[in-house]
PDB file of C-alpha atoms and ligand atoms in Angstrom:
ATOM      1  CA  MET A   1       5.738  19.304  24.185  1.00  0.00           C
ATOM      2  CA  GLN A   2       6.861  21.376  21.240  1.00  0.00           C
ATOM      3  CA  ASN A   3       5.795  20.402  17.629  1.00  0.00           C
ATOM      4  CA  ILE A   4       7.402  17.239  16.170  1.00  0.00           C
ATOM      5  CA  ILE A   5       7.797  16.416  12.531  1.00  0.00           C
ATOM      6  CA  ILE A   6       8.195  12.676  12.066  1.00  0.00           C
ATOM      7  CA  PHE A   7      10.105  11.896   8.876  1.00  0.00           C
ATOM      8  CA  GLY A   8      11.077   8.745   6.977  1.00  0.00           C
ATOM      9  CA  ALA A   9      10.515   6.419   4.101  1.00  0.00           C
ATOM     10  CA  PRO A  10       7.198   4.581   3.415  1.00  0.00           C
ATOM     11  CA  GLY A  11       6.850   1.854   6.002  1.00  0.00           C
ATOM     12  CA  SER A  12       9.523   3.415   8.348  1.00  0.00           C
ATOM     13  CA  GLY A  13       6.986   3.465  11.151  1.00  0.00           C
ATOM     14  CA  LYS A  14       5.932   7.122  11.258  1.00  0.00           C
ATOM     15  CA  GLY A  15       2.304   6.185  12.277  1.00  0.00           C
ATOM     16  CA  THR A  16       3.378   3.573  14.785  1.00  0.00           C
ATOM     17  CA  TYR A  17       5.854   5.810  16.648  1.00  0.00           C
ATOM     18  CA  SER A  18       3.496   8.753  16.409  1.00  0.00           C
ATOM     19  CA  ASP A  19       0.825   6.892  18.313  1.00  0.00           C
ATOM     20  CA  GLU A  20       3.411   6.072  21.092  1.00  0.00           C
ATOM     21  CA  ILE A  21       4.575   9.634  21.202  1.00  0.00           C
ATOM     22  CA  VAL A  22       0.995  10.946  21.296  1.00  0.00           C
ATOM     23  CA  ALA A  23       0.193   8.683  24.291  1.00  0.00           C
ATOM     24  CA  ARG A  24       3.244   9.613  26.204  1.00  0.00           C
ATOM     25  CA  TYR A  25       3.249  13.435  25.737  1.00  0.00           C
ATOM     26  CA  ASP A  26      -0.468  14.046  25.148  1.00  0.00           C
ATOM     27  CA  MET A  27      -0.068  15.719  21.769  1.00  0.00           C
ATOM     28  CA  GLY A  28      -2.162  16.278  18.678  1.00  0.00           C
ATOM     29  CA  HIS A  29      -1.525  14.176  15.643  1.00  0.00           C
ATOM     30  CA  ILE A  30      -1.919  15.024  11.953  1.00  0.00           C
ATOM     31  CA  SER A  31      -1.328  12.109   9.486  1.00  0.00           C
ATOM     32  CA  THR A  32      -1.868  13.481   6.087  1.00  0.00           C
ATOM     33  CA  GLY A  33      -2.067   9.880   4.704  1.00  0.00           C
ATOM     34  CA  ASP A  34      -4.965   9.172   7.101  1.00  0.00           C
ATOM     35  CA  VAL A  35      -6.653  12.496   6.222  1.00  0.00           C
ATOM     36  CA  LEU A  36      -6.516  11.596   2.509  1.00  0.00           C
ATOM     37  CA  ARG A  37      -7.739   8.054   3.116  1.00  0.00           C
ATOM     38  CA  SER A  38     -10.689   9.320   5.036  1.00  0.00           C
ATOM     39  CA  GLU A  39     -11.540  11.802   2.237  1.00  0.00           C
ATOM     40  CA  ILE A  40     -11.496   8.870  -0.177  1.00  0.00           C
ATOM     41  CA  LYS A  41     -13.655   6.737   2.021  1.00  0.00           C
ATOM     42  CA  GLN A  42     -16.200   9.568   2.285  1.00  0.00           C
ATOM     43  CA  GLY A  43     -16.166  10.017  -1.543  1.00  0.00           C
ATOM     44  CA  THR A  44     -15.411  13.791  -1.345  1.00  0.00           C
ATOM     45  CA  GLU A  45     -14.063  15.787  -4.375  1.00  0.00           C
ATOM     46  CA  LEU A  46     -10.648  15.922  -2.691  1.00  0.00           C
ATOM     47  CA  GLY A  47     -10.837  12.174  -2.135  1.00  0.00           C
ATOM     48  CA  LYS A  48     -11.469  11.489  -5.762  1.00  0.00           C
ATOM     49  CA  ILE A  49      -8.442  13.629  -6.784  1.00  0.00           C
ATOM     50  CA  ALA A  50      -6.235  12.143  -4.107  1.00  0.00           C
ATOM     51  CA  LYS A  51      -7.061   8.490  -5.053  1.00  0.00           C
ATOM     52  CA  GLY A  52      -5.548   8.803  -8.468  1.00  0.00           C
ATOM     53  CA  TYR A  53      -2.245   9.907  -7.055  1.00  0.00           C
ATOM     54  CA  ILE A  54      -2.109   7.520  -4.093  1.00  0.00           C
ATOM     55  CA  ASP A  55      -2.991   4.470  -6.119  1.00  0.00           C
ATOM     56  CA  ASN A  56      -0.204   5.350  -8.469  1.00  0.00           C
ATOM     57  CA  GLY A  57       2.411   5.914  -5.741  1.00  0.00           C
ATOM     58  CA  GLN A  58       2.684   9.602  -6.528  1.00  0.00           C
ATOM     59  CA  LEU A  59       2.429  12.662  -4.218  1.00  0.00           C
ATOM     60  CA  ILE A  60      -0.697  14.779  -4.094  1.00  0.00           C
ATOM     61  CA  PRO A  61       0.051  18.298  -5.629  1.00  0.00           C
ATOM     62  CA  ASP A  62       1.619  20.716  -3.074  1.00  0.00           C
ATOM     63  CA  ASN A  63      -1.041  23.363  -3.338  1.00  0.00           C
ATOM     64  CA  LEU A  64      -3.754  20.948  -2.369  1.00  0.00           C
ATOM     65  CA  MET A  65      -1.709  19.476   0.511  1.00  0.00           C
ATOM     66  CA  ILE A  66      -0.760  22.826   1.927  1.00  0.00           C
ATOM     67  CA  ASP A  67      -4.390  23.854   1.998  1.00  0.00           C
ATOM     68  CA  ILE A  68      -5.442  20.696   3.779  1.00  0.00           C
ATOM     69  CA  LEU A  69      -2.615  20.977   6.270  1.00  0.00           C
ATOM     70  CA  ALA A  70      -3.511  24.536   7.428  1.00  0.00           C
ATOM     71  CA  LYS A  71      -7.206  23.578   7.837  1.00  0.00           C
ATOM     72  CA  THR A  72      -6.313  20.405   9.770  1.00  0.00           C
ATOM     73  CA  TYR A  73      -3.841  22.278  11.971  1.00  0.00           C
ATOM     74  CA  ASP A  74      -6.295  24.996  12.818  1.00  0.00           C
ATOM     75  CA  ALA A  75      -8.883  22.347  13.843  1.00  0.00           C
ATOM     76  CA  GLN A  76      -6.446  20.943  16.458  1.00  0.00           C
ATOM     77  CA  PRO A  77      -7.001  21.945  20.143  1.00  0.00           C
ATOM     78  CA  ALA A  78      -4.750  24.912  20.927  1.00  0.00           C
ATOM     79  CA  GLY A  79      -1.876  24.973  23.482  1.00  0.00           C
ATOM     80  CA  ARG A  80      -0.272  21.596  22.972  1.00  0.00           C
ATOM     81  CA  GLY A  81       2.177  20.376  20.427  1.00  0.00           C
ATOM     82  CA  VAL A  82       1.310  18.507  17.258  1.00  0.00           C
ATOM     83  CA  ILE A  83       2.993  15.660  15.484  1.00  0.00           C
ATOM     84  CA  PHE A  84       3.159  16.046  11.709  1.00  0.00           C
ATOM     85  CA  ASP A  85       3.217  12.562  10.247  1.00  0.00           C
ATOM     86  CA  GLY A  86       3.659  12.437   6.488  1.00  0.00           C
ATOM     87  CA  PHE A  87       4.041  16.167   6.064  1.00  0.00           C
ATOM     88  CA  PRO A  88       6.154  17.872   4.642  1.00  0.00           C
ATOM     89  CA  ARG A  89       7.168  15.621   1.925  1.00  0.00           C
ATOM     90  CA  THR A  90       8.619  18.223  -0.416  1.00  0.00           C
ATOM     91  CA  ILE A  91      10.763  21.410   0.042  1.00  0.00           C
ATOM     92  CA  ALA A  92       7.702  23.467  -1.075  1.00  0.00           C
ATOM     93  CA  GLN A  93       5.643  21.883   1.692  1.00  0.00           C
ATOM     94  CA  ALA A  94       8.320  22.507   4.233  1.00  0.00           C
ATOM     95  CA  GLU A  95       8.617  26.189   3.330  1.00  0.00           C
ATOM     96  CA  ALA A  96       4.783  26.420   3.506  1.00  0.00           C
ATOM     97  CA  LEU A  97       4.701  24.773   6.929  1.00  0.00           C
ATOM     98  CA  LYS A  98       7.359  27.093   8.232  1.00  0.00           C
ATOM     99  CA  GLN A  99       5.342  30.097   6.976  1.00  0.00           C
ATOM    100  CA  MET A 100       2.036  28.790   8.150  1.00  0.00           C
ATOM    101  CA  LEU A 101       3.374  28.249  11.745  1.00  0.00           C
ATOM    102  CA  ALA A 102       5.210  31.641  11.665  1.00  0.00           C
ATOM    103  CA  GLU A 103       1.992  33.434  10.774  1.00  0.00           C
ATOM    104  CA  ARG A 104       0.463  31.871  13.985  1.00  0.00           C
ATOM    105  CA  HIS A 105       3.640  32.651  16.033  1.00  0.00           C
ATOM    106  CA  HIS A 106       4.232  28.934  16.554  1.00  0.00           C
ATOM    107  CA  ASN A 107       7.553  27.054  16.187  1.00  0.00           C
ATOM    108  CA  MET A 108       8.325  24.160  13.896  1.00  0.00           C
ATOM    109  CA  GLY A 109       9.821  22.238  16.820  1.00  0.00           C
ATOM    110  CA  VAL A 110      12.022  19.214  16.159  1.00  0.00           C
ATOM    111  CA  MET A 111      12.310  16.721  13.284  1.00  0.00           C
ATOM    112  CA  VAL A 112      12.662  12.970  14.109  1.00  0.00           C
ATOM    113  CA  GLU A 113      14.045  11.080  11.199  1.00  0.00           C
ATOM    114  CA  LEU A 114      13.547   7.278  11.046  1.00  0.00           C
ATOM    115  CA  ILE A 115      16.331   5.478   9.051  1.00  0.00           C
ATOM    116  CA  VAL A 116      15.352   1.919   8.042  1.00  0.00           C
ATOM    117  CA  ASP A 117      16.994  -0.265   5.363  1.00  0.00           C
ATOM    118  CA  GLU A 118      14.896  -0.869   2.265  1.00  0.00           C
ATOM    119  CA  GLU A 119      14.653  -4.643   2.609  1.00  0.00           C
ATOM    120  CA  THR A 120      13.021  -4.224   6.034  1.00  0.00           C
ATOM    121  CA  LEU A 121      10.751  -1.454   4.615  1.00  0.00           C
ATOM    122  CA  MET A 122       9.580  -3.690   1.735  1.00  0.00           C
ATOM    123  CA  ALA A 123       8.922  -6.635   3.970  1.00  0.00           C
ATOM    124  CA  ARG A 124       6.805  -4.463   6.403  1.00  0.00           C
ATOM    125  CA  LEU A 125       4.754  -2.973   3.604  1.00  0.00           C
ATOM    126  CA  LEU A 126       4.018  -6.330   2.024  1.00  0.00           C
ATOM    127  CA  ASN A 127       3.007  -7.687   5.432  1.00  0.00           C
ATOM    128  CA  ARG A 128       0.723  -4.617   5.977  1.00  0.00           C
ATOM    129  CA  ALA A 129      -0.843  -5.330   2.559  1.00  0.00           C
ATOM    130  CA  LYS A 130      -2.000  -8.632   4.020  1.00  0.00           C
ATOM    131  CA  GLU A 131      -3.196  -7.219   7.239  1.00  0.00           C
ATOM    132  CA  GLN A 132      -4.775  -3.910   6.188  1.00  0.00           C
ATOM    133  CA  GLY A 133      -5.295  -4.251   2.403  1.00  0.00           C
ATOM    134  CA  ARG A 134      -4.167  -0.703   1.536  1.00  0.00           C
ATOM    135  CA  ALA A 135      -4.532  -0.235  -2.202  1.00  0.00           C
ATOM    136  CA  ASP A 136      -1.000   1.347  -2.460  1.00  0.00           C
ATOM    137  CA  ASP A 137       0.763  -1.546  -0.544  1.00  0.00           C
ATOM    138  CA  ASN A 138       1.548  -3.790  -3.518  1.00  0.00           C
ATOM    139  CA  GLU A 139       5.113  -4.365  -4.792  1.00  0.00           C
ATOM    140  CA  GLU A 140       4.816  -2.307  -7.913  1.00  0.00           C
ATOM    141  CA  THR A 141       3.411   0.760  -6.174  1.00  0.00           C
ATOM    142  CA  ILE A 142       5.715   0.404  -3.207  1.00  0.00           C
ATOM    143  CA  LYS A 143       8.733   0.622  -5.604  1.00  0.00           C
ATOM    144  CA  LYS A 144       7.248   3.798  -7.072  1.00  0.00           C
ATOM    145  CA  ARG A 145       6.789   5.239  -3.561  1.00  0.00           C
ATOM    146  CA  PHE A 146      10.397   4.474  -2.661  1.00  0.00           C
ATOM    147  CA  ALA A 147      11.524   6.244  -5.927  1.00  0.00           C
ATOM    148  CA  VAL A 148       9.335   9.274  -5.099  1.00  0.00           C
ATOM    149  CA  TYR A 149      10.729   9.308  -1.606  1.00  0.00           C
ATOM    150  CA  HIS A 150      14.336   9.324  -2.801  1.00  0.00           C
ATOM    151  CA  SER A 151      13.769  12.008  -5.462  1.00  0.00           C
ATOM    152  CA  GLN A 152      11.308  14.411  -3.715  1.00  0.00           C
ATOM    153  CA  THR A 153      11.288  13.751   0.020  1.00  0.00           C
ATOM    154  CA  GLU A 154      14.767  12.617   1.117  1.00  0.00           C
ATOM    155  CA  PRO A 155      16.463  15.834   0.049  1.00  0.00           C
ATOM    156  CA  LEU A 156      14.367  17.550   2.783  1.00  0.00           C
ATOM    157  CA  ALA A 157      16.496  15.937   5.417  1.00  0.00           C
ATOM    158  CA  LYS A 158      19.228  18.479   4.590  1.00  0.00           C
ATOM    159  CA  TRP A 159      16.668  21.337   4.701  1.00  0.00           C
ATOM    160  CA  PHE A 160      15.798  20.315   8.276  1.00  0.00           C
ATOM    161  CA  GLU A 161      19.448  19.999   9.109  1.00  0.00           C
ATOM    162  CA  ALA A 162      19.981  23.522   7.986  1.00  0.00           C
ATOM    163  CA  GLU A 163      17.184  24.572  10.244  1.00  0.00           C
ATOM    164  CA  GLY A 164      18.990  22.882  13.153  1.00  0.00           C
ATOM    165  CA  MET A 165      15.957  20.575  13.643  1.00  0.00           C
ATOM    166  CA  ARG A 166      17.215  17.168  12.335  1.00  0.00           C
ATOM    167  CA  HIS A 167      17.518  14.277  14.821  1.00  0.00           C
ATOM    168  CA  THR A 168      18.190  10.898  13.228  1.00  0.00           C
ATOM    169  CA  PHE A 169      17.304   7.402  14.758  1.00  0.00           C
ATOM    170  CA  THR A 170      18.436   4.256  12.963  1.00  0.00           C
ATOM    171  CA  TRP A 171      16.533   0.962  13.058  1.00  0.00           C
ATOM    172  CA  GLU A 172      18.684  -1.836  14.629  1.00  0.00           C
ATOM    173  CA  GLY A 173      16.111  -4.558  14.664  1.00  0.00           C
ATOM    174  CA  SER A 174      13.874  -3.810  17.612  1.00  0.00           C
ATOM    175  CA  LYS A 175      10.883  -1.451  18.032  1.00  0.00           C
ATOM    176  CA  GLU A 176      11.401  -1.140  21.811  1.00  0.00           C
ATOM    177  CA  GLN A 177      14.953  -0.092  21.325  1.00  0.00           C
ATOM    178  CA  MET A 178      13.966   2.514  18.680  1.00  0.00           C
ATOM    179  CA  LEU A 179      11.268   3.865  20.902  1.00  0.00           C
ATOM    180  CA  SER A 180      13.487   4.193  23.910  1.00  0.00           C
ATOM    181  CA  LYS A 181      16.104   6.121  21.875  1.00  0.00           C
ATOM    182  CA  ILE A 182      13.302   8.485  20.651  1.00  0.00           C
ATOM    183  CA  PHE A 183      11.801   8.930  24.075  1.00  0.00           C
ATOM    184  CA  ASN A 184      15.208   9.521  25.621  1.00  0.00           C
ATOM    185  CA  PHE A 185      15.621  12.385  23.214  1.00  0.00           C
ATOM    186  CA  LEU A 186      12.198  13.792  23.551  1.00  0.00           C
ATOM    187  CA  ASP A 187      12.314  13.627  27.359  1.00  0.00           C
ATOM    188  CA  THR A 188      15.174  16.223  27.171  1.00  0.00           C
ATOM    189  CA  LEU A 189      12.715  18.698  25.453  1.00  0.00           C
ATOM    190  CA  LYS A 190       9.888  20.705  27.006  1.00  0.00           C
TER     191      LYS A 190
HETATM  192  P1  LIG B 201       3.889   4.964   6.296  1.00  0.00           P
HETATM  193  O1  LIG B 201       2.727   5.648   6.872  1.00  0.00           O
HETATM  194  O2  LIG B 201       3.927   3.409   6.558  1.00  0.00           O
HETATM  195  O3  LIG B 201       5.225   5.498   6.686  1.00  0.00           O
HETATM  196  P2  LIG B 201       3.588   6.130   3.672  1.00  0.00           P
HETATM  197  O4  LIG B 201       4.489   7.213   3.981  1.00  0.00           O
HETATM  198  O5  LIG B 201       3.718   5.651   2.258  1.00  0.00           O
HETATM  199  O6  LIG B 201       3.785   4.977   4.669  1.00  0.00           O
HETATM  200  P3  LIG B 201       1.200   7.722   4.041  1.00  0.00           P
HETATM  201  O7  LIG B 201       1.973   8.778   4.851  1.00  0.00           O
HETATM  202  O8  LIG B 201      -0.002   7.214   4.778  1.00  0.00           O
HETATM  203  O9  LIG B 201       2.110   6.432   3.822  1.00  0.00           O
HETATM  204  O10 LIG B 201       0.779   8.355   2.640  1.00  0.00           O
HETATM  205  C1  LIG B 201       0.184   7.612   1.689  1.00  0.00           C
HETATM  206  C2  LIG B 201       0.105   8.347   0.409  1.00  0.00           C
HETATM  207  O11 LIG B 201      -0.661   9.552   0.558  1.00  0.00           O
HETATM  208  C3  LIG B 201       1.404   8.802  -0.252  1.00  0.00           C
HETATM  209  O12 LIG B 201       1.982   7.822  -1.031  1.00  0.00           O
HETATM  210  C4  LIG B 201       0.901  10.036  -1.030  1.00  0.00           C
HETATM  211  O13 LIG B 201       0.328   9.578  -2.287  1.00  0.00           O
HETATM  212  C5  LIG B 201      -0.227  10.717  -0.166  1.00  0.00           C
HETATM  213  N1  LIG B 201       0.343  11.697   0.752  1.00  0.00           N
HETATM  214  C6  LIG B 201       0.297  11.646   2.035  1.00  0.00           C
HETATM  215  N2  LIG B 201       0.885  12.751   2.587  1.00  0.00           N
HETATM  216  C7  LIG B 201       1.259  13.515   1.491  1.00  0.00           C
HETATM  217  C8  LIG B 201       1.951  14.753   1.397  1.00  0.00           C
HETATM  218  N3  LIG B 201       2.344  15.482   2.461  1.00  0.00           N
HETATM  219  N4  LIG B 201       2.176  15.280   0.169  1.00  0.00           N
HETATM  220  C9  LIG B 201       1.683  14.582  -0.943  1.00  0.00           C
HETATM  221  N5  LIG B 201       1.083  13.409  -0.913  1.00  0.00           N
HETATM  222  C10 LIG B 201       0.868  12.844   0.316  1.00  0.00           C
HETATM  223 MG1  LIG B 202       1.365   6.422   7.863  1.00  0.00          MG
END
């Protein structure tokens, strides 16, 4: 499978669908949120910096993220596609990803955009707060993350459209239906 960028608001299901896609097409998976949470857990310098931003619903600065992304990508087994989950989140990150892949003679692949209404997103994130206890899943921080998403990340959808990579999937109330729409599309690719 070619590379896939999974794109959507906080709580849109990027991680959930990534796991399903990875299992079906045997791909690598880079979740920048998971990478950062693991750094925080290990108490690294990067983790300490990241925690301040994450707990406040803000994005980690682009230069740090771009550095982490290249290192994480190069640590993936070669020769199979990778799902980028949670990256890029800004135009600068998208430009950096494009360049990083071009330097390695790899393609960006396709972008899978998940569209979910905000009421559903909020309900999911508050539910996840109960189940997983993530520090940034509280109502106040979630609202900040939505605002950051609208101002910094959502404009990227147009960037992907201009690259001819954008494929949009809209939530209509069922995970199975969403998944089958995504698989039907991905099955048409190599
Ligand atoms: P979900 O995974 O449910 O869709 P989410 O998108 O809010 O929710 P993560 O992708 O796990 O969650 O990201 C959590 C936090 O980690 C973000 O709010 C941000 O602070 C930080 N982060 C993750 N990826 C990036 C990135 N590419 N650039 C900057 N900050 C990032
Ligand atoms: Mg996630």
